[in-house]
């Protein structure tokens, strides 16, 4: 029997699980973020949360008078949890850079700061970074900077005392904004577990079990593998057995995994022949809902149904089977792309005191030398096939699609495939995509175009039944 939530009575278990989902979905909670009651909910269960989150997941919960900060162990690189702009779009590299420089600049200010003054401080730092800069005379630079400031404002690190950031972004000569600085929240926002200047690869941000000071004995290693397995199921749409090494595979198959996660979160663990998934029908834990609203999501669902139907074909019409990249190979590819942006010389390399890693060894997948992993092969659809199917979908359902995406099929296809890949339904590869087992869940999807009034935006409504839990933290 699971010992999770051992101090919680049956009558209060649902309230406790709500607090668990809240802190997993929002790893930083403040008096006003994500709402005015969240902090009180988490603080009520803080002691039990600290115990269970560390025991089950290896996560550390740090609470203060005005914050609750979840320090997550990180096992892989995930591009599906970006910071979002005021318009709801993912941050680009410029906005992330401005966010980091803004955090640094705020540390040099007192209790308040004017937006123009803060922009000047960030600009002074940005000009020393090749290819960045911040020119307050340029509207795109001002908008990107205000997106970074707004991200901090939403979390309570900054509080608008007077003026308007939007007005300043439109005309800094005629408008200004004044902010109060909350240093406690500011410290909680940026709480790294590594000395970032000493990192020579993004992969050094991983293996957080060591960063949190966990022991390395045999029993501790088994415990950490169990935590890693639970994190894999919790943070991903599905944990495929084909991606797991021998020890992790045993933990994924263990009955205790489902018992612990179900009692901790209140959700249901579903096992299939290919892997394990945590089902979130409410969408209260998932950071991405699928199926969901919006043109890209709806096109993705319809495209998933067509790929799934093609997978069922046999004989001469059967799809070609190609090797699917393993989790380790996907991690290595992402790491190479990110590390390509690191300066080969300069402060990072000098502080680290290390030579550049040898590419052949730095990204080698884990495992014994000489051991040949079992190859997984998946149905392959070409890029031209995908473009053709999207053209058919647009012809049939385009009346309900947003005009900008309907008129830009390449962008719509890229967004739809990106969503399917984020949900572990496909793996994007050169020349097309590989269909993964979870895709079969969306066989036979039907859809209709919703009749709308003049006041309603274009929308196409697929019919669907459930949702898969994805990574609960932004």
Tab-separated table of C-alpha atoms in Angstrom:
chain	number	residue	atom	x	y	z
A	1	UNK	CA	0.000	0.000	0.000
A	2	UNK	CA	1.304	3.448	-0.863
A	3	UNK	CA	2.624	5.557	2.012
A	4	UNK	CA	2.040	8.772	0.048
A	5	UNK	CA	-0.151	11.295	1.872
A	6	UNK	CA	0.117	9.128	4.973
A	7	UNK	CA	-0.862	12.009	7.256
A	8	UNK	CA	-3.927	12.994	5.236
A	9	UNK	CA	-7.381	11.754	6.228
A	10	UNK	CA	-9.646	10.225	3.559
A	11	UNK	CA	-12.025	13.163	3.907
A	12	UNK	CA	-9.248	15.660	3.126
A	13	UNK	CA	-7.422	13.665	0.464
A	14	UNK	CA	-9.133	15.411	-2.461
A	15	UNK	CA	-8.169	18.844	-1.066
A	16	UNK	CA	-4.589	17.666	-0.575
A	17	UNK	CA	-4.391	16.317	-4.135
A	18	UNK	CA	-5.681	19.661	-5.391
A	19	UNK	CA	-2.753	21.342	-3.604
A	20	UNK	CA	-0.347	18.827	-5.184
A	21	UNK	CA	-1.651	19.543	-8.676
A	22	UNK	CA	-1.493	23.271	-7.989
A	23	UNK	CA	2.168	23.307	-6.999
A	24	UNK	CA	3.138	20.923	-9.816
A	25	UNK	CA	1.349	23.087	-12.365
A	26	UNK	CA	2.784	26.329	-10.952
A	27	UNK	CA	6.260	25.793	-9.459
A	28	UNK	CA	6.319	29.423	-8.304
A	29	UNK	CA	3.327	30.562	-6.261
A	30	UNK	CA	3.048	34.071	-4.813
A	31	UNK	CA	0.266	36.078	-3.104
A	32	UNK	CA	-1.197	37.001	-6.505
A	33	UNK	CA	0.050	34.239	-8.808
A	34	UNK	CA	-1.574	32.156	-10.201
A	35	UNK	CA	-4.459	33.556	-8.125
A	36	UNK	CA	-5.084	35.019	-4.677
A	37	UNK	CA	-5.956	31.734	-2.931
A	38	UNK	CA	-3.248	29.442	-4.305
A	39	UNK	CA	-0.557	30.366	-1.758
A	40	UNK	CA	-2.876	29.767	1.197
A	41	UNK	CA	-3.877	26.379	-0.261
A	42	UNK	CA	-0.261	25.264	-0.604
A	43	UNK	CA	0.846	26.654	2.783
A	44	UNK	CA	-1.925	24.690	4.517
A	45	UNK	CA	-0.377	21.434	3.284
A	46	UNK	CA	3.245	22.597	3.149
A	47	UNK	CA	4.720	20.010	5.555
A	48	UNK	CA	3.009	17.045	3.891
A	49	UNK	CA	3.825	18.409	0.432
A	50	UNK	CA	7.508	18.749	1.288
A	51	UNK	CA	7.645	15.148	2.468
A	52	UNK	CA	5.717	13.564	-0.395
A	53	UNK	CA	7.185	15.579	-3.256
A	54	UNK	CA	10.722	14.725	-2.159
A	55	UNK	CA	9.972	11.066	-1.453
A	56	UNK	CA	7.964	10.386	-4.615
A	57	UNK	CA	9.598	12.709	-7.159
A	58	UNK	CA	12.820	14.061	-5.689
A	59	UNK	CA	11.393	17.609	-5.814
A	60	UNK	CA	12.147	20.120	-3.073
A	61	UNK	CA	9.445	22.558	-1.955
A	62	UNK	CA	10.729	25.783	-0.387
A	63	UNK	CA	8.161	28.042	1.280
A	64	UNK	CA	8.509	31.535	2.723
A	65	UNK	CA	5.968	34.052	3.959
A	66	UNK	CA	5.149	35.153	0.409
A	67	UNK	CA	6.317	32.351	-1.879
A	68	UNK	CA	6.153	28.642	-2.528
A	69	UNK	CA	8.917	27.489	-4.882
A	70	UNK	CA	9.178	23.983	-6.263
A	71	UNK	CA	12.725	22.987	-7.218
A	72	UNK	CA	12.309	20.248	-9.781
A	73	UNK	CA	14.811	17.579	-10.692
A	74	UNK	CA	15.435	17.749	-14.430
A	75	UNK	CA	16.045	14.557	-16.405
A	76	UNK	CA	15.795	15.851	-19.975
A	77	UNK	CA	15.575	18.932	-22.167
A	78	UNK	CA	12.044	19.954	-23.042
A	79	UNK	CA	11.164	22.768	-25.424
A	80	UNK	CA	7.417	22.557	-24.746
A	81	UNK	CA	7.281	24.753	-21.613
A	82	UNK	CA	8.258	28.231	-22.824
A	83	UNK	CA	7.704	31.552	-21.135
A	84	UNK	CA	4.867	33.350	-22.937
A	85	UNK	CA	4.552	36.892	-24.233
A	86	UNK	CA	1.619	39.197	-23.564
A	87	UNK	CA	0.085	37.815	-26.765
A	88	UNK	CA	0.493	34.223	-25.560
A	89	UNK	CA	3.363	33.355	-27.902
A	90	UNK	CA	6.557	31.594	-26.789
A	91	UNK	CA	9.526	33.752	-25.862
A	92	UNK	CA	12.246	33.967	-28.491
A	93	UNK	CA	15.954	34.117	-27.620
A	94	UNK	CA	15.903	37.929	-27.404
A	95	UNK	CA	13.114	37.928	-24.827
A	96	UNK	CA	14.831	35.272	-22.727
A	97	UNK	CA	18.016	37.327	-22.809
A	98	UNK	CA	16.136	40.455	-21.741
A	99	UNK	CA	14.455	38.508	-18.924
A	100	UNK	CA	17.802	37.333	-17.526
A	101	UNK	CA	19.372	40.783	-17.860
A	102	UNK	CA	16.317	42.357	-16.202
A	103	UNK	CA	16.687	40.021	-13.218
A	104	UNK	CA	20.336	41.033	-12.931
A	105	UNK	CA	19.545	44.746	-13.236
A	106	UNK	CA	16.785	44.598	-10.611
A	107	UNK	CA	19.325	43.280	-8.122
A	108	UNK	CA	21.133	46.619	-8.394
A	109	UNK	CA	18.073	48.779	-7.725
A	110	UNK	CA	16.286	49.774	-4.544
A	111	UNK	CA	12.620	49.399	-3.646
A	112	UNK	CA	11.301	50.988	-6.839
A	113	UNK	CA	12.382	51.409	-10.437
A	114	UNK	CA	11.079	53.327	-13.437
A	115	UNK	CA	10.616	51.287	-16.594
A	116	UNK	CA	12.760	53.655	-18.674
A	117	UNK	CA	15.545	53.521	-16.096
A	118	UNK	CA	15.375	49.730	-16.019
A	119	UNK	CA	15.481	49.612	-19.824
A	120	UNK	CA	18.611	51.782	-19.833
A	121	UNK	CA	20.292	49.442	-17.337
A	122	UNK	CA	19.414	46.378	-19.413
A	123	UNK	CA	20.542	48.147	-22.599
A	124	UNK	CA	23.935	48.874	-21.034
A	125	UNK	CA	24.419	45.147	-20.409
A	126	UNK	CA	22.845	43.982	-23.677
A	127	UNK	CA	25.179	46.076	-25.835
A	128	UNK	CA	28.129	44.025	-24.547
A	129	UNK	CA	26.578	40.811	-25.940
A	130	UNK	CA	27.224	40.166	-29.609
A	131	UNK	CA	24.036	40.146	-31.642
A	132	UNK	CA	21.752	41.289	-28.797
A	133	UNK	CA	21.590	44.951	-27.843
A	134	UNK	CA	18.523	46.885	-26.691
A	135	UNK	CA	17.704	50.060	-28.565
A	136	UNK	CA	14.816	51.842	-26.847
A	137	UNK	CA	14.289	53.844	-30.022
A	138	UNK	CA	13.151	50.633	-31.768
A	139	UNK	CA	9.570	49.481	-31.143
A	140	UNK	CA	10.375	45.737	-31.554
A	141	UNK	CA	13.088	46.002	-28.879
A	142	UNK	CA	10.751	47.865	-26.523
A	143	UNK	CA	8.010	45.265	-27.042
A	144	UNK	CA	10.402	42.406	-26.321
A	145	UNK	CA	11.660	44.137	-23.178
A	146	UNK	CA	8.117	44.828	-21.923
A	147	UNK	CA	7.234	41.158	-22.478
A	148	UNK	CA	10.081	40.215	-20.102
A	149	UNK	CA	8.975	42.812	-17.530
A	150	UNK	CA	5.342	41.684	-17.814
A	151	UNK	CA	6.374	38.068	-17.171
A	152	UNK	CA	7.911	39.199	-13.861
A	153	UNK	CA	4.922	41.406	-13.080
A	154	UNK	CA	2.475	38.519	-13.505
A	155	UNK	CA	4.397	36.564	-10.853
A	156	UNK	CA	4.571	39.453	-8.396
A	157	UNK	CA	8.315	40.163	-8.593
A	158	UNK	CA	7.330	43.598	-9.893
A	159	UNK	CA	4.147	45.490	-9.054
A	160	UNK	CA	2.990	48.391	-11.186
A	161	UNK	CA	2.707	51.458	-8.933
A	162	UNK	CA	1.987	54.079	-11.590
A	163	UNK	CA	1.836	54.504	-15.338
A	164	UNK	CA	1.591	51.907	-18.099
A	165	UNK	CA	4.181	49.607	-19.641
A	166	UNK	CA	2.093	49.318	-22.808
A	167	UNK	CA	1.979	53.105	-23.170
A	168	UNK	CA	5.759	53.287	-22.633
A	169	UNK	CA	6.304	50.640	-25.300
A	170	UNK	CA	4.211	52.725	-27.703
A	171	UNK	CA	5.863	56.060	-26.907
A	172	UNK	CA	8.647	56.203	-24.281
A	173	UNK	CA	8.979	59.975	-24.744
A	174	UNK	CA	5.457	60.612	-23.477
A	175	UNK	CA	4.763	57.706	-21.122
A	176	UNK	CA	6.451	56.001	-18.176
A	177	UNK	CA	5.766	53.244	-15.671
A	178	UNK	CA	6.901	52.901	-12.045
A	179	UNK	CA	7.304	49.500	-10.361
A	180	UNK	CA	7.699	48.290	-6.794
A	181	UNK	CA	10.288	45.504	-6.474
A	182	UNK	CA	9.570	42.451	-4.295
A	183	UNK	CA	12.996	41.017	-3.476
A	184	UNK	CA	11.667	37.839	-1.858
A	185	UNK	CA	9.763	36.878	-5.003
A	186	UNK	CA	12.661	38.005	-7.182
A	187	UNK	CA	14.946	35.595	-5.330
A	188	UNK	CA	12.408	32.778	-5.730
A	189	UNK	CA	12.124	33.385	-9.484
A	190	UNK	CA	15.837	32.863	-10.065
A	191	UNK	CA	17.025	30.056	-7.792
A	192	UNK	CA	19.513	27.975	-9.810
A	193	UNK	CA	20.945	24.719	-8.457
A	194	UNK	CA	24.125	25.183	-10.505
A	195	UNK	CA	26.769	27.888	-10.851
A	196	UNK	CA	25.808	28.738	-14.402
A	197	UNK	CA	29.143	30.317	-15.309
A	198	UNK	CA	30.843	26.955	-14.782
A	199	UNK	CA	28.713	24.994	-17.235
A	200	UNK	CA	30.247	23.869	-20.509
A	201	UNK	CA	27.118	22.100	-21.792
A	202	UNK	CA	23.389	22.408	-21.245
A	203	UNK	CA	23.408	18.760	-20.152
A	204	UNK	CA	25.176	19.849	-16.959
A	205	UNK	CA	21.823	21.296	-15.888
A	206	UNK	CA	20.458	17.761	-15.753
A	207	UNK	CA	21.074	14.989	-13.213
A	208	UNK	CA	19.468	17.096	-10.544
A	209	UNK	CA	19.526	14.245	-8.050
A	210	UNK	CA	23.150	15.130	-7.407
A	211	UNK	CA	22.358	18.836	-7.268
A	212	UNK	CA	19.836	18.244	-4.500
A	213	UNK	CA	22.401	16.401	-2.404
A	214	UNK	CA	20.985	12.879	-2.609
A	215	UNK	CA	23.249	10.029	-1.536
A	216	UNK	CA	24.819	7.627	-4.027
A	217	UNK	CA	24.652	4.227	-2.294
A	218	UNK	CA	23.025	1.207	-3.901
A	219	UNK	CA	19.743	1.638	-2.027
A	220	UNK	CA	19.758	5.352	-2.825
A	221	UNK	CA	20.330	4.612	-6.499
A	222	UNK	CA	17.290	2.325	-6.589
A	223	UNK	CA	15.250	5.008	-4.840
A	224	UNK	CA	16.423	7.634	-7.303
A	225	UNK	CA	15.582	5.357	-10.255
A	226	UNK	CA	12.075	4.967	-8.852
A	227	UNK	CA	11.781	8.754	-8.583
A	228	UNK	CA	13.053	9.164	-12.108
A	229	UNK	CA	10.440	6.700	-13.392
A	230	UNK	CA	7.640	8.571	-11.627
A	231	UNK	CA	8.910	11.888	-13.024
A	232	UNK	CA	9.004	10.402	-16.512
A	233	UNK	CA	5.341	9.424	-16.291
A	234	UNK	CA	4.273	12.660	-14.608
A	235	UNK	CA	6.090	15.074	-16.901
A	236	UNK	CA	5.436	13.481	-20.291
A	237	UNK	CA	2.330	12.551	-22.274
A	238	UNK	CA	3.545	8.941	-22.211
A	239	UNK	CA	6.584	7.031	-20.953
A	240	UNK	CA	7.463	4.538	-23.682
A	241	UNK	CA	9.106	1.314	-22.537
A	242	UNK	CA	11.295	1.421	-25.662
A	243	UNK	CA	12.992	4.573	-24.346
A	244	UNK	CA	13.871	3.115	-20.939
A	245	UNK	CA	17.067	1.393	-19.870
A	246	UNK	CA	16.866	-1.898	-17.944
A	247	UNK	CA	16.675	-0.434	-14.425
A	248	UNK	CA	14.217	2.264	-15.395
A	249	UNK	CA	12.071	-0.244	-17.266
A	250	UNK	CA	11.692	-2.316	-14.106
A	251	UNK	CA	10.557	0.762	-12.175
A	252	UNK	CA	8.067	1.749	-14.882
A	253	UNK	CA	6.492	-1.708	-14.710
A	254	UNK	CA	6.368	-1.780	-10.893
A	255	UNK	CA	2.830	-1.634	-9.375
A	256	UNK	CA	4.056	0.885	-6.790
A	257	UNK	CA	4.537	3.542	-9.482
A	258	UNK	CA	0.837	3.696	-10.305
A	259	UNK	CA	-0.187	3.521	-6.636
A	260	UNK	CA	2.088	6.402	-5.637
A	261	UNK	CA	1.236	8.696	-8.558
A	262	UNK	CA	-2.504	8.094	-8.339
A	263	UNK	CA	-2.599	8.775	-4.598
A	264	UNK	CA	-0.364	11.839	-4.944
A	265	UNK	CA	-2.162	13.515	-7.863
A	266	UNK	CA	-5.665	12.054	-7.835
A	267	UNK	CA	-5.276	11.127	-11.525
A	268	UNK	CA	-5.331	7.700	-13.158
A	269	UNK	CA	-2.310	5.821	-14.487
A	270	UNK	CA	-3.028	3.878	-17.665
A	271	UNK	CA	-0.773	1.003	-18.761
A	272	UNK	CA	-0.571	-0.274	-22.309
A	273	UNK	CA	1.779	-2.669	-24.066
A	274	UNK	CA	3.994	0.183	-25.254
A	275	UNK	CA	4.179	2.316	-22.114
A	276	UNK	CA	2.547	4.207	-19.252
A	277	UNK	CA	0.490	7.420	-19.294
A	278	UNK	CA	-1.029	9.607	-16.590
A	279	UNK	CA	-4.544	10.562	-17.696
A	280	UNK	CA	-5.759	14.087	-16.947
A	281	UNK	CA	-9.319	14.359	-18.215
A	282	UNK	CA	-9.854	17.666	-16.393
A	283	UNK	CA	-6.877	19.459	-17.930
A	284	UNK	CA	-6.052	20.993	-14.531
A	285	UNK	CA	-2.569	19.510	-14.389
A	286	UNK	CA	-1.614	19.469	-18.057
A	287	UNK	CA	0.271	22.432	-19.482
A	288	UNK	CA	-0.909	21.495	-22.990
A	289	UNK	CA	-4.389	20.190	-23.705
A	290	UNK	CA	-4.799	17.812	-26.602
A	291	UNK	CA	-7.206	17.764	-28.266
A	292	UNK	CA	-7.664	21.475	-27.762
A	293	UNK	CA	-8.928	24.685	-29.262
A	294	UNK	CA	-7.276	26.826	-31.888
A	295	UNK	CA	-6.469	26.233	-35.530
A	296	UNK	CA	-3.083	24.548	-35.014
A	297	UNK	CA	-4.445	22.138	-32.392
A	298	UNK	CA	-7.477	21.259	-34.472
A	299	UNK	CA	-5.433	20.734	-37.627
A	300	UNK	CA	-3.046	18.575	-35.587
A	301	UNK	CA	-5.892	16.357	-34.392
A	302	UNK	CA	-7.248	15.867	-37.897
A	303	UNK	CA	-3.748	15.196	-39.211
A	304	UNK	CA	-3.185	12.676	-36.406
A	305	UNK	CA	-6.306	10.798	-37.496
A	306	UNK	CA	-5.076	10.599	-41.070
A	307	UNK	CA	-1.605	9.423	-40.057
A	308	UNK	CA	-3.169	6.821	-37.775
A	309	UNK	CA	-5.381	5.574	-40.607
A	310	UNK	CA	-2.345	5.268	-42.879
A	311	UNK	CA	-0.535	3.237	-40.215
A	312	UNK	CA	-3.305	0.622	-40.365
A	313	UNK	CA	-2.733	-0.103	-44.049
A	314	UNK	CA	-1.154	-3.433	-44.897
A	315	UNK	CA	0.359	-5.135	-47.909
A	316	UNK	CA	1.692	-2.946	-50.698
A	317	UNK	CA	0.069	0.126	-49.206
A	318	UNK	CA	1.761	-0.303	-45.834
A	319	UNK	CA	4.018	2.509	-44.633
A	320	UNK	CA	7.766	2.047	-44.553
A	321	UNK	CA	9.191	1.288	-41.098
A	322	UNK	CA	12.225	3.317	-40.044
A	323	UNK	CA	14.296	3.323	-36.831
A	324	UNK	CA	12.834	5.675	-34.239
A	325	UNK	CA	15.281	7.914	-32.367
A	326	UNK	CA	15.635	6.922	-28.712
A	327	UNK	CA	15.173	9.344	-25.830
A	328	UNK	CA	18.958	9.487	-25.415
A	329	UNK	CA	19.428	10.318	-29.097
A	330	UNK	CA	16.785	13.054	-28.937
A	331	UNK	CA	18.490	14.500	-25.858
A	332	UNK	CA	21.857	14.449	-27.614
A	333	UNK	CA	20.465	16.222	-30.691
A	334	UNK	CA	18.857	18.962	-28.577
A	335	UNK	CA	22.022	19.401	-26.546
A	336	UNK	CA	24.124	19.826	-29.674
A	337	UNK	CA	21.794	22.516	-31.014
A	338	UNK	CA	21.810	24.429	-27.729
A	339	UNK	CA	25.523	24.058	-27.059
A	340	UNK	CA	26.292	25.380	-30.536
A	341	UNK	CA	25.365	28.822	-29.181
A	342	UNK	CA	27.899	28.683	-26.327
A	343	UNK	CA	31.035	30.769	-26.892
A	344	UNK	CA	34.061	28.551	-27.473
A	345	UNK	CA	36.182	31.186	-25.792
A	346	UNK	CA	35.496	33.816	-23.201
A	347	UNK	CA	34.215	33.939	-19.592
A	348	UNK	CA	32.302	30.639	-19.696
A	349	UNK	CA	35.227	28.595	-20.946
A	350	UNK	CA	37.706	30.450	-18.715
A	351	UNK	CA	35.628	30.028	-15.544
A	352	UNK	CA	34.969	26.374	-16.275
A	353	UNK	CA	38.644	25.727	-16.886
A	354	UNK	CA	37.757	22.852	-19.184
A	355	UNK	CA	38.504	22.018	-22.782
A	356	UNK	CA	35.679	21.640	-25.251
A	357	UNK	CA	34.005	18.215	-24.826
A	358	UNK	CA	34.699	15.587	-27.421
A	359	UNK	CA	31.484	15.271	-29.406
A	360	UNK	CA	31.797	11.519	-29.770
A	361	UNK	CA	31.822	11.036	-26.004
A	362	UNK	CA	29.963	14.034	-24.607
A	363	UNK	CA	26.614	12.976	-26.016
A	364	UNK	CA	26.941	9.215	-25.989
A	365	UNK	CA	23.676	7.539	-24.931
A	366	UNK	CA	23.885	5.799	-21.548
A	367	UNK	CA	24.567	2.080	-21.476
A	368	UNK	CA	27.336	-0.504	-21.372
A	369	UNK	CA	30.079	-0.247	-23.966
A	370	UNK	CA	29.566	-2.633	-26.823
A	371	UNK	CA	25.921	-3.252	-25.903
A	372	UNK	CA	23.608	-3.020	-28.900
A	373	UNK	CA	20.205	-1.611	-27.843
A	374	UNK	CA	17.124	-3.181	-29.374
A	375	UNK	CA	16.094	-1.106	-32.375
A	376	UNK	CA	12.587	0.297	-32.498
A	377	UNK	CA	11.071	0.868	-35.927
A	378	UNK	CA	8.051	3.067	-36.569
A	379	UNK	CA	5.820	3.855	-39.574
A	380	UNK	CA	7.184	6.757	-41.637
A	381	UNK	CA	5.194	9.390	-43.520
A	382	UNK	CA	6.961	11.790	-45.858
A	383	UNK	CA	6.811	15.552	-45.771
A	384	UNK	CA	5.049	15.659	-49.142
A	385	UNK	CA	2.411	13.208	-47.864
A	386	UNK	CA	1.838	15.409	-44.795
A	387	UNK	CA	1.533	18.543	-46.928
A	388	UNK	CA	-0.991	16.781	-49.150
A	389	UNK	CA	-3.105	15.653	-46.201
A	390	UNK	CA	-3.052	19.128	-44.664
A	391	UNK	CA	-4.218	20.538	-48.007
A	392	UNK	CA	-7.163	18.117	-47.916
A	393	UNK	CA	-7.950	19.097	-44.313
A	394	UNK	CA	-7.842	22.804	-45.145
A	395	UNK	CA	-10.118	22.304	-48.147
A	396	UNK	CA	-12.689	20.499	-45.992
A	397	UNK	CA	-12.447	22.423	-42.714
A	398	UNK	CA	-10.634	25.630	-43.630
A	399	UNK	CA	-13.757	27.740	-43.171
A	400	UNK	CA	-13.286	27.284	-39.439
A	401	UNK	CA	-9.524	27.990	-39.415
A	402	UNK	CA	-7.872	31.294	-38.556
A	403	UNK	CA	-7.209	33.148	-41.801
A	404	UNK	CA	-3.508	33.811	-41.160
A	405	UNK	CA	-2.760	30.097	-40.709
A	406	UNK	CA	-5.132	28.929	-43.420
A	407	UNK	CA	-3.269	31.150	-45.872
A	408	UNK	CA	0.151	29.967	-44.693
A	409	UNK	CA	0.056	26.147	-44.960
A	410	UNK	CA	3.765	25.686	-44.247
A	411	UNK	CA	3.472	27.500	-40.923
A	412	UNK	CA	0.273	25.653	-40.055
A	413	UNK	CA	1.907	22.291	-40.821
A	414	UNK	CA	4.962	23.182	-38.741
A	415	UNK	CA	2.809	24.169	-35.762
A	416	UNK	CA	0.593	21.091	-36.076
A	417	UNK	CA	3.573	18.718	-36.285
A	418	UNK	CA	5.258	20.530	-33.409
A	419	UNK	CA	2.209	19.932	-31.228
A	420	UNK	CA	1.982	16.262	-32.209
A	421	UNK	CA	5.678	15.832	-31.389
A	422	UNK	CA	5.256	17.628	-28.037
A	423	UNK	CA	2.474	15.160	-27.189
A	424	UNK	CA	4.699	12.160	-28.124
A	425	UNK	CA	2.320	11.188	-30.927
A	426	UNK	CA	5.003	11.494	-33.600
A	427	UNK	CA	8.754	11.950	-33.845
A	428	UNK	CA	9.889	14.535	-36.380
A	429	UNK	CA	12.766	13.305	-38.524
A	430	UNK	CA	14.465	14.443	-41.728
A	431	UNK	CA	12.032	14.190	-44.602
A	432	UNK	CA	8.870	13.604	-42.584
A	433	UNK	CA	7.631	12.075	-39.330
A	434	UNK	CA	7.447	8.734	-37.530
A	435	UNK	CA	4.150	7.588	-36.032
A	436	UNK	CA	4.465	6.625	-32.360
A	437	UNK	CA	2.134	4.187	-30.536
A	438	UNK	CA	0.085	6.815	-28.677
A	439	UNK	CA	-1.160	8.103	-32.036
A	440	UNK	CA	-3.505	5.098	-32.269
A	441	UNK	CA	-5.613	6.747	-29.560
A	442	UNK	CA	-6.905	9.196	-32.150
A	443	UNK	CA	-8.013	6.782	-34.853
A	444	UNK	CA	-11.334	7.583	-36.438
A	445	UNK	CA	-11.579	11.176	-35.217
A	446	UNK	CA	-14.516	13.014	-36.755
A	447	UNK	CA	-15.050	16.754	-36.942
A	448	UNK	CA	-17.527	19.369	-37.986
A	449	UNK	CA	-17.258	23.055	-38.756
A	450	UNK	CA	-19.058	25.061	-36.117
A	451	UNK	CA	-21.607	27.520	-37.370
A	452	UNK	CA	-20.614	30.890	-35.991
A	453	UNK	CA	-22.177	34.304	-35.645
A	454	UNK	CA	-20.524	37.511	-36.779
A	455	UNK	CA	-19.304	38.164	-33.222
A	456	UNK	CA	-17.499	34.819	-32.948
A	457	UNK	CA	-13.974	34.142	-34.228
A	458	UNK	CA	-13.409	31.313	-36.715
A	459	UNK	CA	-13.330	27.940	-34.990
A	460	UNK	CA	-13.493	24.347	-36.038
A	461	UNK	CA	-14.606	21.849	-33.429
A	462	UNK	CA	-13.233	18.296	-33.390
A	463	UNK	CA	-15.058	15.694	-31.344
A	464	UNK	CA	-12.853	14.053	-28.740
A	465	UNK	CA	-13.039	12.076	-25.515
A	466	UNK	CA	-9.965	12.507	-23.335
A	467	UNK	CA	-6.668	14.224	-22.633
A	468	UNK	CA	-3.205	13.003	-21.761
A	469	UNK	CA	-1.371	14.553	-18.823
A	470	UNK	CA	1.757	16.372	-19.861
A	471	UNK	CA	4.488	18.196	-18.005
A	472	UNK	CA	2.726	20.138	-15.249
A	473	UNK	CA	5.295	22.918	-14.847
A	474	UNK	CA	5.929	25.938	-17.034
